[in-house]
Coordinates of C-alpha atoms in Angstrom, one line a residue:
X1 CA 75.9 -188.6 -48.5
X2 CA 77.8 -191.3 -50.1
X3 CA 78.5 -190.7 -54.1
X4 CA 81.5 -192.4 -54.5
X5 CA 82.0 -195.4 -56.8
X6 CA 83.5 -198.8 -56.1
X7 CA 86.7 -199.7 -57.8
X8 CA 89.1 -202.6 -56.9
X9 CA 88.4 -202.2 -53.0
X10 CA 88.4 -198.2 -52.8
X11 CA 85.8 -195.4 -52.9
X12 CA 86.6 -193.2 -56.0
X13 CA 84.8 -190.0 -57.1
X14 CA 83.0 -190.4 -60.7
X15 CA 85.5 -188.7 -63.2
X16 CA 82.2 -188.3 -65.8
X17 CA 79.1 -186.1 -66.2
X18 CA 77.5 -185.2 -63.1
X19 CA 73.9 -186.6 -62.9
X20 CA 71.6 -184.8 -60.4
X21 CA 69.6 -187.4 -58.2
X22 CA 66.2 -186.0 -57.0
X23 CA 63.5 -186.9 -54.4
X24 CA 60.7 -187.8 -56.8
X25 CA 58.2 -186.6 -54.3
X26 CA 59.5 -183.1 -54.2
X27 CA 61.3 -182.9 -57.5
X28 CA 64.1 -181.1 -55.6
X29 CA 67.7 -182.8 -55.8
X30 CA 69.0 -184.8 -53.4
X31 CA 72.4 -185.8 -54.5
X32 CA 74.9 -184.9 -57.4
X33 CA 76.5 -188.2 -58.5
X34 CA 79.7 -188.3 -61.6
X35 CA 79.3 -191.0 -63.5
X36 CA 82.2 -193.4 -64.2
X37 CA 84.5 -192.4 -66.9
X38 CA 85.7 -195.2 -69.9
X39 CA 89.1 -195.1 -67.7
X40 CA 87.0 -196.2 -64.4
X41 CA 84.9 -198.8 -66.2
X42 CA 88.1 -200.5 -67.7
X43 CA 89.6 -200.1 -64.0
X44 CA 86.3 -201.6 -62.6
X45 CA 85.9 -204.9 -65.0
X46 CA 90.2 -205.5 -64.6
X47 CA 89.4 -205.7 -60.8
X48 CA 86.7 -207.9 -61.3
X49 CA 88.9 -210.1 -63.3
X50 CA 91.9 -210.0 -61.5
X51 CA 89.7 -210.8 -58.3
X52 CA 87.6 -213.6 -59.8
X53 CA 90.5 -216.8 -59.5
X54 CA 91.0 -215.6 -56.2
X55 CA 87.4 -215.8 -55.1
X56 CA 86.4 -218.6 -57.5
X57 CA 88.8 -221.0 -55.2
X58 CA 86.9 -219.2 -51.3
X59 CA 85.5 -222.2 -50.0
X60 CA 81.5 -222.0 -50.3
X61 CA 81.8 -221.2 -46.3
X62 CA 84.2 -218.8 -46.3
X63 CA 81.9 -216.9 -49.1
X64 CA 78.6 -217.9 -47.0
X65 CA 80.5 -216.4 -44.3
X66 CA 80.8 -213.1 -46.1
X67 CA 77.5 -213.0 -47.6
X68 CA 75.6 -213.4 -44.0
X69 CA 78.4 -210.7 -42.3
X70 CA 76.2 -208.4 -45.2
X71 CA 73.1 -209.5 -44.3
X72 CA 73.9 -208.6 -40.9
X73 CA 75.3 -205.0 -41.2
X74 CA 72.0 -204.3 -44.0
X75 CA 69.6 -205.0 -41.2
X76 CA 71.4 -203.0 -38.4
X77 CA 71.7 -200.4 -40.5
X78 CA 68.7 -200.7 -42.3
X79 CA 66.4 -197.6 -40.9
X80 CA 69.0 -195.5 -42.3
X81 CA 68.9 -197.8 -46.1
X82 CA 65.2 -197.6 -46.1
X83 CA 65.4 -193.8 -45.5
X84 CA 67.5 -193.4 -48.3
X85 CA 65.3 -195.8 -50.6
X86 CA 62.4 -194.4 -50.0
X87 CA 63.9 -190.2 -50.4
X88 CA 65.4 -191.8 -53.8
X89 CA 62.6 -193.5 -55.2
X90 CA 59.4 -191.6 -53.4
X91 CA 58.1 -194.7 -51.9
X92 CA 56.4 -194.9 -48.3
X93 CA 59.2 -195.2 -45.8
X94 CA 57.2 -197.8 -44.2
X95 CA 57.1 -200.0 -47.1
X96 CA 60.6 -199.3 -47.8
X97 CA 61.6 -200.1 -44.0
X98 CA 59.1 -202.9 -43.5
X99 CA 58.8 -205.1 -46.7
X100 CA 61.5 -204.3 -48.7
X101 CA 64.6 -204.0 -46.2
X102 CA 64.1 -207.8 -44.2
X103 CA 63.7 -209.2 -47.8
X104 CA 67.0 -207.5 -48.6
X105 CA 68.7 -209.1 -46.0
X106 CA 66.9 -212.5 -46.3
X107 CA 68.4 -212.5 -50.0
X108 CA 71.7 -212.6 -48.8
X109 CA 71.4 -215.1 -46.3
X110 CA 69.1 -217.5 -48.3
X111 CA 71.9 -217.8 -50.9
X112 CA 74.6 -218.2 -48.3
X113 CA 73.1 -221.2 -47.5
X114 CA 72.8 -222.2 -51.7
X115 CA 76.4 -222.2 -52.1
X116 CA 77.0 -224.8 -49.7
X117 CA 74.3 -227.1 -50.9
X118 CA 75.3 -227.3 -54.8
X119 CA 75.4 -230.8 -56.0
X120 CA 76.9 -232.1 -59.1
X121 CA 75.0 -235.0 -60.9
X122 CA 77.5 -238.0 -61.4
X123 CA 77.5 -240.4 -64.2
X124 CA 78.7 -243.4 -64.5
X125 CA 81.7 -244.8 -66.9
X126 CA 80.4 -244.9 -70.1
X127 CA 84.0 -245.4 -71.0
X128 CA 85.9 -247.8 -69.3
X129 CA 88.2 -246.7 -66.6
X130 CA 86.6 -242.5 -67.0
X131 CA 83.6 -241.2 -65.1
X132 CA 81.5 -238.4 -66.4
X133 CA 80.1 -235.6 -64.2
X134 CA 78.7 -232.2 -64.3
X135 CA 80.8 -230.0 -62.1
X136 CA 79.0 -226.1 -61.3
X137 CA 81.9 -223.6 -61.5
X138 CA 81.4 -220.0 -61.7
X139 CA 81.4 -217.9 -65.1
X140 CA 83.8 -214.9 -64.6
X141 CA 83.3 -211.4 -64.2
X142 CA 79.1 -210.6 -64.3
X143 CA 78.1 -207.1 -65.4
X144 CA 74.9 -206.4 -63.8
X145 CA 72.5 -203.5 -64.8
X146 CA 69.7 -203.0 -62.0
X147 CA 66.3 -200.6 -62.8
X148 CA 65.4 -198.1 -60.5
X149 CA 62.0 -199.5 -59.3
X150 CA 63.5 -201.3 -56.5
X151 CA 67.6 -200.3 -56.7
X152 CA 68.4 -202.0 -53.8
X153 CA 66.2 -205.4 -53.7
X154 CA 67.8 -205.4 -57.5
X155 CA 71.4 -204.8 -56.3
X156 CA 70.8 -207.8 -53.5
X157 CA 69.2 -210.2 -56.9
X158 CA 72.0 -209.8 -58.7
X159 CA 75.0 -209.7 -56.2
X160 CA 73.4 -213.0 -54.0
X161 CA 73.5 -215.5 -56.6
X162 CA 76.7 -214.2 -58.9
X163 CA 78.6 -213.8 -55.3
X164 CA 78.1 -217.1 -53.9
X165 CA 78.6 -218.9 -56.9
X166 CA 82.2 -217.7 -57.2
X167 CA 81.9 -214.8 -59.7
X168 CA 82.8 -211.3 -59.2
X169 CA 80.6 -208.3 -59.8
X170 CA 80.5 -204.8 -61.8
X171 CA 77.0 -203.7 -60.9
X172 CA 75.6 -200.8 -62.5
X173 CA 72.4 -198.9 -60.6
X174 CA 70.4 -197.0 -62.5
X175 CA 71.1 -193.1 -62.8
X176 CA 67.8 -192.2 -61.9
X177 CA 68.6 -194.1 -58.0
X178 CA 71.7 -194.7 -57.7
X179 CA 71.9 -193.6 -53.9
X180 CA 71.6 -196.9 -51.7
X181 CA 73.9 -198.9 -53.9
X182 CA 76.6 -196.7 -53.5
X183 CA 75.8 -196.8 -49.7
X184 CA 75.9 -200.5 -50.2
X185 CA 79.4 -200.3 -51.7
X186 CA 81.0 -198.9 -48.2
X187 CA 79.8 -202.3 -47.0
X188 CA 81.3 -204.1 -49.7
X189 CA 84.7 -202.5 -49.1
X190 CA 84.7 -203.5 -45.8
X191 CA 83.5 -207.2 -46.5
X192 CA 84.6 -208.6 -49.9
X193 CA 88.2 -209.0 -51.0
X194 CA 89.4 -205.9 -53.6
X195 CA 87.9 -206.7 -56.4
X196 CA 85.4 -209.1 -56.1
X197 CA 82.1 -206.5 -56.5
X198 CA 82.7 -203.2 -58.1
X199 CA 80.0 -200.2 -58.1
X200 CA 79.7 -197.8 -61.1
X201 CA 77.0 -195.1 -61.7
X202 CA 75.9 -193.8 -65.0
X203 CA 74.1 -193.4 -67.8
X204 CA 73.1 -197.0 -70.1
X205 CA 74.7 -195.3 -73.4
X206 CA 77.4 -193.8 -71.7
X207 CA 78.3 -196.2 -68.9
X208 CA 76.2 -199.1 -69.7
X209 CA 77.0 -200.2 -73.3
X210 CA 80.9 -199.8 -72.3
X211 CA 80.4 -202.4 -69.1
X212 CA 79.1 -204.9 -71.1
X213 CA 80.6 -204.7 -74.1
X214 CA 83.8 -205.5 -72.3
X215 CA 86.0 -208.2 -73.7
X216 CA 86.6 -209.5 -70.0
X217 CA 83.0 -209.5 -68.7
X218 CA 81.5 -213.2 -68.8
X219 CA 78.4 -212.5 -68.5
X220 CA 75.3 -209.8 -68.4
X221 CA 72.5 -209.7 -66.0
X222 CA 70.1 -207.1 -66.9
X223 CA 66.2 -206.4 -65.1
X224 CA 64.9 -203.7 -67.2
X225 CA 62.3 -203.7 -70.3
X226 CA 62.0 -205.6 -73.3
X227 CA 63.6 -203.4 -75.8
X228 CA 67.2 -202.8 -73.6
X229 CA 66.7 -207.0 -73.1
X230 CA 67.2 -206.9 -76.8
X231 CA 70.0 -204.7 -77.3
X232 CA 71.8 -206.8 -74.8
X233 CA 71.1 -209.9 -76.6
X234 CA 72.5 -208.0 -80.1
X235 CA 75.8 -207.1 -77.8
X236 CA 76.5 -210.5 -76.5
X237 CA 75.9 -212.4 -79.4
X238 CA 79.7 -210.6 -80.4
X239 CA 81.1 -212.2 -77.7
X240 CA 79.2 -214.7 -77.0
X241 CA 78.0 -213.9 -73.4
X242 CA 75.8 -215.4 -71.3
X243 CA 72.9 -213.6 -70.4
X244 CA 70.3 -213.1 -67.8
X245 CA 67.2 -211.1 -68.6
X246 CA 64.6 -209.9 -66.1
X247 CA 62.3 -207.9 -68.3
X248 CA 58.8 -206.6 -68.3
X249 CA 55.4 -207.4 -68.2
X250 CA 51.6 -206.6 -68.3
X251 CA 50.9 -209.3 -65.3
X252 CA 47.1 -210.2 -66.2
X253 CA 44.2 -211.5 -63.5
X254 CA 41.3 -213.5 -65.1
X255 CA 38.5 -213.6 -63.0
X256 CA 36.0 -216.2 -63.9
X257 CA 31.7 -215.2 -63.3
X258 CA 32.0 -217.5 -59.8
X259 CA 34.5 -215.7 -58.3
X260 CA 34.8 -214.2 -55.0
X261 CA 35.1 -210.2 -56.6
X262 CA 35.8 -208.8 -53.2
X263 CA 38.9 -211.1 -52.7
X264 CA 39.6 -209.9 -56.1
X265 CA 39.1 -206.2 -55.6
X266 CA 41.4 -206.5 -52.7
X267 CA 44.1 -207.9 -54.0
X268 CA 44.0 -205.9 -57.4
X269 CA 43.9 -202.5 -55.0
X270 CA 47.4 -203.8 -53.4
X271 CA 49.0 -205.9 -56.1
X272 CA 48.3 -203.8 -59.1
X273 CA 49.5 -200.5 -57.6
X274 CA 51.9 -201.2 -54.9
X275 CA 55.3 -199.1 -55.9
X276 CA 52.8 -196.9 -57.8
X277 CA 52.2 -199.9 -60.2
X278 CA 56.3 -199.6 -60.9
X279 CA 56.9 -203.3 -60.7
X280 CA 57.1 -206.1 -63.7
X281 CA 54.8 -208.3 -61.9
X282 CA 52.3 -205.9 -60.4
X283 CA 48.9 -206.9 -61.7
X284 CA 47.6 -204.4 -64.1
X285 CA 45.0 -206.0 -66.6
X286 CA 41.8 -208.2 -65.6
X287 CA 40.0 -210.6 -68.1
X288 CA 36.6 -210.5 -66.1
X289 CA 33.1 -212.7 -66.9
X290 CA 30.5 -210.7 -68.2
X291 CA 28.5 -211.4 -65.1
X292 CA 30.9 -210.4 -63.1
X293 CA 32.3 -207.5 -64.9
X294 CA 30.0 -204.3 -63.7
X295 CA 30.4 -205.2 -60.2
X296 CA 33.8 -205.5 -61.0
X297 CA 34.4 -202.1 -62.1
X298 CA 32.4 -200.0 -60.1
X299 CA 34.3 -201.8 -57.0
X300 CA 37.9 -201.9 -57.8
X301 CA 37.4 -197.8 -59.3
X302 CA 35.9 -197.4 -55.9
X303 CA 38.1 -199.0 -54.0
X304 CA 41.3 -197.6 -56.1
X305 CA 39.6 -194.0 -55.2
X306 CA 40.9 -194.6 -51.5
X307 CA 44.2 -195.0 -51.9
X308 CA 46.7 -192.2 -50.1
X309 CA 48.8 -190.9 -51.9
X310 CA 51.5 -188.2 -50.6
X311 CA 54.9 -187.6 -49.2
X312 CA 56.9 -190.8 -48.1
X313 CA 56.3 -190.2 -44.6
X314 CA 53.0 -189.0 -44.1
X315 CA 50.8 -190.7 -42.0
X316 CA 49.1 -193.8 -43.9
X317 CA 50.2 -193.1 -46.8
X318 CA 50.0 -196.1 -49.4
X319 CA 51.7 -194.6 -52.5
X320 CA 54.0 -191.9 -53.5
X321 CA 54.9 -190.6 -56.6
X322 CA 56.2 -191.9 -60.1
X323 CA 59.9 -191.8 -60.4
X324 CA 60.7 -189.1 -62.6
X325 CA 58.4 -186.6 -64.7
X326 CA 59.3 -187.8 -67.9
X327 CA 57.7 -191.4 -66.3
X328 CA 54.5 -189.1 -65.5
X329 CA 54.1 -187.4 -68.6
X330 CA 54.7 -191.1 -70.6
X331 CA 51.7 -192.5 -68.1
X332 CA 49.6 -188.8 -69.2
X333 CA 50.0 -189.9 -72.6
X334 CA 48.7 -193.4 -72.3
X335 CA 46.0 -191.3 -70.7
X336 CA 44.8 -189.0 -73.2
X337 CA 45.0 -191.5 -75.5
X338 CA 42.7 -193.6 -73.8
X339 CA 40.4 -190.8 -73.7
X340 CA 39.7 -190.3 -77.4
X341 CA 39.0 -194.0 -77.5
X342 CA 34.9 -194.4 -77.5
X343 CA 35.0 -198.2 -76.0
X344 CA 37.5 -196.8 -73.2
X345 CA 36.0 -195.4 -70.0
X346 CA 38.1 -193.6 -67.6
X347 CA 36.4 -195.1 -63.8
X348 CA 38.7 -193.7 -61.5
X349 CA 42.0 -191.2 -61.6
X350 CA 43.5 -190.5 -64.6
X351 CA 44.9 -186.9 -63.7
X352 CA 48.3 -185.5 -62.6
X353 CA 49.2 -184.3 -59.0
X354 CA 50.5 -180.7 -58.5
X355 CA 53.6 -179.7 -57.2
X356 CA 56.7 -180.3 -57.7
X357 CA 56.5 -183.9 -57.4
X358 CA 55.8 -186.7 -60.0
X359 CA 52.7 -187.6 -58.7
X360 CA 50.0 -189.0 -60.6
X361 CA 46.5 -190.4 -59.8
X362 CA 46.1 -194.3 -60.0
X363 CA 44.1 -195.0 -62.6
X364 CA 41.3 -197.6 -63.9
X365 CA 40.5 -198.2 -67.3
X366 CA 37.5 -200.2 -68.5
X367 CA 37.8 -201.3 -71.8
X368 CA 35.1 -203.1 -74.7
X369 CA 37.6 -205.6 -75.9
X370 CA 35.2 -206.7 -79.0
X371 CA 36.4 -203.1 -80.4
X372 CA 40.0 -203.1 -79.0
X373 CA 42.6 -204.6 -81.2
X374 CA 42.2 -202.5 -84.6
X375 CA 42.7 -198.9 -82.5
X376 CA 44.2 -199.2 -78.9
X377 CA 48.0 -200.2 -79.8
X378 CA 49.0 -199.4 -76.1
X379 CA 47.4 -201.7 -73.9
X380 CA 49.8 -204.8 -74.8
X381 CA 52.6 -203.3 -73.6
X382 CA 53.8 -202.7 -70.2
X383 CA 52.9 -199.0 -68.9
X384 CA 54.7 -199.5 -65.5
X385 CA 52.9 -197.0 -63.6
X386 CA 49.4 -196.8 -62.5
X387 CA 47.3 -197.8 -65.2
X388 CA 45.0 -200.6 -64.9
X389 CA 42.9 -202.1 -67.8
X390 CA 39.7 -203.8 -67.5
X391 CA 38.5 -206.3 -70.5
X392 CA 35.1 -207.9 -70.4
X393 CA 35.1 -211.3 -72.4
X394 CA 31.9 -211.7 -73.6
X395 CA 32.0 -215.3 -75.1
X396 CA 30.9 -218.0 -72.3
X397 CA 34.5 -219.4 -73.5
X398 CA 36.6 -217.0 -71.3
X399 CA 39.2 -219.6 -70.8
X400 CA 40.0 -219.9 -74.6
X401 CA 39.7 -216.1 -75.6
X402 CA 41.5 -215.2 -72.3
X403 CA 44.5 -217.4 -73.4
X404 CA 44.2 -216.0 -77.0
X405 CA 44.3 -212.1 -75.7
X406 CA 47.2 -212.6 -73.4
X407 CA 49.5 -214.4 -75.9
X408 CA 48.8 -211.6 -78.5
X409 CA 50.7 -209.2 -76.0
X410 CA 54.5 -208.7 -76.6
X411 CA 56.2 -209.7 -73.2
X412 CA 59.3 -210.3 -71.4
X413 CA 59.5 -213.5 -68.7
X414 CA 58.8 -211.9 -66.2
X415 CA 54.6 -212.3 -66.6
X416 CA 52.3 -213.7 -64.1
X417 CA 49.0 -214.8 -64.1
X418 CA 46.1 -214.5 -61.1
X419 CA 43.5 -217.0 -61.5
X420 CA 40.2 -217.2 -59.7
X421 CA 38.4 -220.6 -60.2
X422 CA 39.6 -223.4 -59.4
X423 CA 38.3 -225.5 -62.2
X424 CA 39.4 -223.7 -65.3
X425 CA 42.9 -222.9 -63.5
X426 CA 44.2 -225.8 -64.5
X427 CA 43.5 -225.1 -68.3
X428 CA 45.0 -222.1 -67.8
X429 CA 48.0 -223.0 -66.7
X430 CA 48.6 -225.5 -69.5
X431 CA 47.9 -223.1 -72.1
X432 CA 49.5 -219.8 -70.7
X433 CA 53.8 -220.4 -71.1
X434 CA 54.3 -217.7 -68.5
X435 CA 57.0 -217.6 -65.5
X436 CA 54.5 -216.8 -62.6
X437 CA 50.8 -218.2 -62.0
X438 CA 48.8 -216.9 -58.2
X439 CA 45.8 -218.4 -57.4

């Protein structure tokens, strides 16, 4: 297995602590990775630097070029990526091989195409014998952080757009999946220029904070919560970086009292715990009408009851464990929590799997919000794993108090917003300032 960094074109063994990699499913270790050492992130960021003139002046096609030779090798090797994706982060092998690994490749390819379609927007002369444009060049050296939800997906988001701009790359997969990123960077060696992307594993404190407090790195492209988005804003502001922040959510669904609930139940059971409810944008809190709200419940708790859960590659299997057991035990605690409250019920899960994986049951959580604000604390903030909320909006003005709910929660951008009904969407939409809206 492939635990070797990336630095200046070569395949280097980590020189720092060794972090054991496990199968989240099993709990048993898959990999031993070192961690870069200070020496090896200085090494990695120079490369970058020395690289980025070089490929700042590649023609857009001889990047495109590059970028879709990627694409290709990702997809003919991709059974082998998805196998390693999915023993890294306990997914469905299915979902990693079928969804996830086409999307990969498409990344690559769509912003092949990008680079060689930037304009420039041309002025005239507003001073005589001078004309004024806006030229698009690239930033420098980007040091990009990706999560461990969806390592490679992340890897191909950060690299696509940095890449075929003209910058270069030190990316930095998380330590909990580090695995298919450093399979990634044998690709990269092969492909790119020395230089131009650079892999390094490690800790955020250790490995992290170094990367991007580099005086040479441009700029910082981080997908990860809201608290680590502001620590990279505080680090930044000393050298006035640019930044790009991907952080969390609590993606809310308001269902209004005509809705179609089925169509609502089904999409809940796939968006809202898809990746075992791991993902920024699944859906995991409904704003339902009082008349609708019962049925509501007792459906999607019913319908969240039949969703498989086991090993990666069981047969139908929908959804395989959290990532890590400290991730499990932080989703137990929202749970017991939730259980001394007397205007929470508990309609469907809310226990941990045995074994030695991380498994935990999806949950649903059906909440009085006329009681809610003065005692639950929790349910603003993004869980990121398998618990679902439930709020019934008593006042006939669900538009108005829905709006008022969601903006109380404390959010990064990357919040979206299901609407059923297509009247009141529009008001919605107006009032909401969130990224994302799905209707």
């Amino acid at each position: 297995m492939q635990t070797k960094l990336l630095i200046n074109g070569k395949l280097v063994a980590g020189e720092g602590k060794v972090e054991d990699v496990l199968n989240p499913a099993t709990g048993k270790t898959l990999a031993r990775v070192p961690e870069a050492s200070r020496a090896q992130i200085d090494a990695a960021v120079k490369a970058a630097d020395a690289a980025f003139e070089g490929w700042a002046r590649t023609a857009p096609k001889d990047r495109a070029y590059l970028l879709l030779k990627l694409a290709d090798r990702i997809e003919a090797d991709g059974a082998a990526f998805a196998k390693l994706e999915s023993q890294n982060c306990g997914k469905p092998l299915a979902a990693a091989l079928n969804d996830e690994i086409p999307a990969i490749a498409d990344v690559f390819r769509f912003f092949a195409g990008a680079c060689r379609t930037m304009t420039g927007a041309v002025a005239g002369e507003y001073l005589a014998g001078f004309t004024s444009m806006i030229r698009r060049d690239p930033v420098g050296v980007v040091a990009s952080i990706a999560p461990w939800n969806y390592p490679l997906m992340m890897a191909a988001w950060k690299l696509g757009p940095a890449l075929a701009a003209g910058n270069t790359v030190v990316l930095k997969p998380s330590e909990q999946t580090p695995l298919t990123a450093l399979k990634l960077g044998e690709l990269l060696a092969e492909i790119f220029p020395a230089g131009v992307v650079n892999v390094v594993c490690g800790r955020g404190r250790s490995v992290g904070v170094p990367l991007t407090k580099h005086p040479k790195v441009r700029m910082i492209s981080l997908t990860g919560d809201v608290a680590t988005g502001g620590r990279i804003l505080a680090q930044a502001a000393d050298g006035i970086k640019r930044t790009h922040l991907e952080l969390g959510g609590k993606a809310p669904v308001i269902v209004f009292d005509d809705a179609d609930v089925q169509s609502v139940v089904e999409g809940v059971r796939t968006f809202g715990y898809y990746n075992a409810g791991q993902d920024c944008t699944a859906a995991c809190r409904i704003y339902a009408g009082a008349k609708v709200y019962d049925r509501l419940v007792a459906d999607l708790s019913s319908a969240v009851s039949t969703i498989k859960t086991g090993l990666q590659t069981a047969k139908g299997v929908e959804m395989g464990p959290l990532i890590s057991a400290e991730q499990r035990d932080r989703v137990a605690g929202f749970v017991r929590r939730a259980q001394r409250q007397k205007h929470i019920e508990i309609t469907a899960g809310g226990k941990a799997g045995t074994g030695g994986g991380f498994f935990f049951e999806p949950d649903n959580f059906a909440v009085d919000p006329l009681d809610l604000a003065p005692r639950v604390t929790d349910l603003p903030f993004q869980f990121f794993g398998l618990v679902f909320d439930q709020f019934v909006e008593r006042s006939k003005r669900l538009v108005g108090h829905g709006v008022n709910r969601v903006g109380g929660c404390s959010l990064g951008r990357e919040q979206e917003h299901r609407v059923e009904e297509d009247k009141a969407s529009d008001a919605v939409c107006t009032a909401l300032q969130l990224a994302n809206f799905w209707q």
